[in-house]
Coordinates of C-alpha atoms in Angstrom, one line a residue:
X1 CA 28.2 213.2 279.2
X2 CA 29.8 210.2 281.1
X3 CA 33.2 212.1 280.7
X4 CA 31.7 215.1 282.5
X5 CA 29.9 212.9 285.6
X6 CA 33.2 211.6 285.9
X7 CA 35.0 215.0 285.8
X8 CA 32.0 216.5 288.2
X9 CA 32.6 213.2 291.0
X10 CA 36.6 213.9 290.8
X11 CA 35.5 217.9 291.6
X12 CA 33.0 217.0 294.7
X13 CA 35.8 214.7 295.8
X14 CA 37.7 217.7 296.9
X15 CA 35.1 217.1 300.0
X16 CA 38.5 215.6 301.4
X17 CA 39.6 218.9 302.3
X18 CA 36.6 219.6 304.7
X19 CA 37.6 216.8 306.9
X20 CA 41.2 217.8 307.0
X21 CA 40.4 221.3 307.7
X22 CA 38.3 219.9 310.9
X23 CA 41.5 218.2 312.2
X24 CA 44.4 220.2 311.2
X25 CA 45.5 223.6 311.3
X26 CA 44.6 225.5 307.7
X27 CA 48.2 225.9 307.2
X28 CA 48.9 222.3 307.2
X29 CA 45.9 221.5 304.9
X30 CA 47.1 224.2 302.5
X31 CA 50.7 222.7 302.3
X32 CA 48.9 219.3 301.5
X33 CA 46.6 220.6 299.1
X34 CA 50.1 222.4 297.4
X35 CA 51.9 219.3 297.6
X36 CA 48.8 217.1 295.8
X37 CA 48.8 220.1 293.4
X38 CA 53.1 219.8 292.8
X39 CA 52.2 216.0 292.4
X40 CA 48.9 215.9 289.9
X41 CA 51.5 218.4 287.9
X42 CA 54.0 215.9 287.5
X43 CA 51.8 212.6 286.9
X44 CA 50.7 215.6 283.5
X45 CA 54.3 215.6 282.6
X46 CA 54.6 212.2 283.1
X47 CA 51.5 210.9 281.6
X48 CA 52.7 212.9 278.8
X49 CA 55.2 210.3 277.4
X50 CA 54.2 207.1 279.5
X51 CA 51.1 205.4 280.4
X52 CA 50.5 206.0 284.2
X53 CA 48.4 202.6 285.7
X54 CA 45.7 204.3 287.1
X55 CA 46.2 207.9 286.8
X56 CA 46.3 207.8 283.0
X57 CA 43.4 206.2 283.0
X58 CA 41.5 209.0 285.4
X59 CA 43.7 212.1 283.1
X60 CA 42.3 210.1 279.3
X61 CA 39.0 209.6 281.0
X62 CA 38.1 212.9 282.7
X63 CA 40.4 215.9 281.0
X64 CA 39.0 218.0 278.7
X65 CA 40.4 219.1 275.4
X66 CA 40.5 223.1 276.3
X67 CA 41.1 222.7 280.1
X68 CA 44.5 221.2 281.4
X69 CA 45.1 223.2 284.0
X70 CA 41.5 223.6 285.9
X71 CA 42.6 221.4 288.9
X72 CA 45.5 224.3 289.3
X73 CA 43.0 226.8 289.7
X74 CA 40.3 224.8 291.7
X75 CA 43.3 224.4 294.0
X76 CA 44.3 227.8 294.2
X77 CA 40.7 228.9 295.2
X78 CA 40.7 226.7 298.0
X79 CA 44.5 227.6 299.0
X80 CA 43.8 231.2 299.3
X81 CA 39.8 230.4 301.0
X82 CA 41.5 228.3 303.1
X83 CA 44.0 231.6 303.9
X84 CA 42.2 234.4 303.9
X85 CA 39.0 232.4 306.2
X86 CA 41.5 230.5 308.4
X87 CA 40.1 232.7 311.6
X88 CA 36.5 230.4 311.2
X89 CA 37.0 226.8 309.8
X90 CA 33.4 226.7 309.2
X91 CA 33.3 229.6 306.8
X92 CA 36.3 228.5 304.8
X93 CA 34.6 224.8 304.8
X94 CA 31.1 226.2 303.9
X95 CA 33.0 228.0 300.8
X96 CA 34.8 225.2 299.7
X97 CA 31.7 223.1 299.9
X98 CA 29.9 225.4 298.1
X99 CA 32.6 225.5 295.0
X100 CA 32.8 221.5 295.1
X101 CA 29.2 220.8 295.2
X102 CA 27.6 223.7 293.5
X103 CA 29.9 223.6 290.4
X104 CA 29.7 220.1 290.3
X105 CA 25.9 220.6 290.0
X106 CA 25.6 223.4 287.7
X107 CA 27.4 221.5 285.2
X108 CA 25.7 218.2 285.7
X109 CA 21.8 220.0 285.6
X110 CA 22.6 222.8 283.4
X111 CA 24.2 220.5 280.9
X112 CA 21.4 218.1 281.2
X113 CA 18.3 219.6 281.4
X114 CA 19.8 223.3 281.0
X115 CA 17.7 224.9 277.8
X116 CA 17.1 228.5 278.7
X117 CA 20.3 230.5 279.3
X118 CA 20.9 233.5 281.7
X119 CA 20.9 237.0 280.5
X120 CA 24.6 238.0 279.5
X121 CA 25.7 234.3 279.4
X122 CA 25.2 232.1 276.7
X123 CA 27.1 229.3 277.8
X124 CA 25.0 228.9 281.3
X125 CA 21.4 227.9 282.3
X126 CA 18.7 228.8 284.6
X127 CA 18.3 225.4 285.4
X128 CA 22.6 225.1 286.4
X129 CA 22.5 228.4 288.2
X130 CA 19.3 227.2 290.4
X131 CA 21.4 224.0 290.8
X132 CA 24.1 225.1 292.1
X133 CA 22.2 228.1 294.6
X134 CA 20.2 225.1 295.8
X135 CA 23.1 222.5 296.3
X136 CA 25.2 225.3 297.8
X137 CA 22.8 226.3 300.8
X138 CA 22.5 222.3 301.5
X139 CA 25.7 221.8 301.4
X140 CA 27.0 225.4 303.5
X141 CA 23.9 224.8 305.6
X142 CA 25.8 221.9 307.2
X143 CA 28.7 224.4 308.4
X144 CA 26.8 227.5 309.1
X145 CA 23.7 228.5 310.1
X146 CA 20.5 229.4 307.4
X147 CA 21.4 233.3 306.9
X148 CA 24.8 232.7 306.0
X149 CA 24.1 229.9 304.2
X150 CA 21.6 231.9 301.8
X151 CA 24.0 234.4 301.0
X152 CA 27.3 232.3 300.6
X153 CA 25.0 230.4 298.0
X154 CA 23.4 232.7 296.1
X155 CA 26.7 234.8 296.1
X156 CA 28.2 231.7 294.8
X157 CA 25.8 231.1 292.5
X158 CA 25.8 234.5 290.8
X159 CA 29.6 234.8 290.7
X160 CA 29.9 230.8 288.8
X161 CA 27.4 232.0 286.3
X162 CA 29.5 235.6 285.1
X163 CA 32.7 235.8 286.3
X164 CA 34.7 236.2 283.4
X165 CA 37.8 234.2 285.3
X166 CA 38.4 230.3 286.5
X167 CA 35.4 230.3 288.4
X168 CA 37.2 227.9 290.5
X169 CA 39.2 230.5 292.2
X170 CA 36.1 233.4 292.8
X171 CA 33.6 231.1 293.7
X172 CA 34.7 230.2 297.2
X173 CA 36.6 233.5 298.4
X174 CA 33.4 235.4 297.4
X175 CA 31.0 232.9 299.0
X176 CA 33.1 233.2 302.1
X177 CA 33.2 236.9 302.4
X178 CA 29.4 236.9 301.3
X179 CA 29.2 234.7 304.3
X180 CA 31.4 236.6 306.8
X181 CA 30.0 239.8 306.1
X182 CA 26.6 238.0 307.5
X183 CA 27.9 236.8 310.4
X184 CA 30.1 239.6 311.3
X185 CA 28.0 242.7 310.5
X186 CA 24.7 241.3 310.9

């Protein structure tokens, strides 16, 4: 479990984003977040033959056995949030919060305490899925106001507990359109 706290902390780390989407233009924050993603690729190739001091560490520490390539994908979810909501910082920020903090806490509580799974998904938990609703609206609650919030949360929510992709890359797109469909149409 220490290996997935650690994994988890790396994830909600990605809060860095937030703040560089509040100063810079979304196009400069997705060329950053491509060029940390072109540079985590190559400390994998290097880590591969040599020891890394401090990256190897994080890699050995947090990486699991199935998954090399999930920081591609959480990346590419915010890239194209980050995109396609780049008309309304706060939306793309309330979705990228949502994916940092409510995945983090899905996996933390539903591995945890988790014992009851969801209809048509073995591998997740009533408790994860409430996690990560309730997490979510806190955390998209601090970009947006409480309607959007709801709905960018629970659309979250559902979409980490059955979509059959990455969730990484749904999660945030469809908590943003969730969310601009609410403060757009309604």
């Amino acid at each position: 479990m220490r290996k997935e706290y650690l994994r988890q902390l790396i994830h909600a780390s990605g809060i860095f984003i937030v703040f560089l989407n509040w100063f810079f233009n979304p196009i400069i924050t997705i060329l950053l977040c491509i060029a940390i993603v072109i540079f985590v690729e190559a400390i994998f190739r290097i880590d591969k033959t040599r020891k890394i001091p401090f990256f190897s560490f994080i890699l050995r520490n947090t990486k699991r056995d199935d998954d090399e390539r999930g920081f591609v994908y959480f990346f590419v979810g915010i890239i194209i949030t980050l995109y396609l909501f780049r008309f309304d910082v706060m939306i793309a920020n309330a979705a990228i919060i949502i994916l940092l903090f409510g995945d983090s806490a899905s996996t933390i509580f539903g591995k945890r305490f988790g014992k009851r799974h969801i209809p048509f998904n073995k591998r997740k938990t009533y408790i994860g899925t409430l996690a990560f609703f309730l997490v979510s609206f806190i955390g998209a609650f601090t970009q947006l106001s409480i309607l959007p919030s709801f709905f960018g949360a629970l659309c979250g929510a559902i979409t980490e507990a059955y979509s059959p992709i990455d969730d990484n890359i749904p999660i945030p797109i469809i908590s943003g359109i969730a969310m601009s469909l609410v403060i757009y149409l309604i």
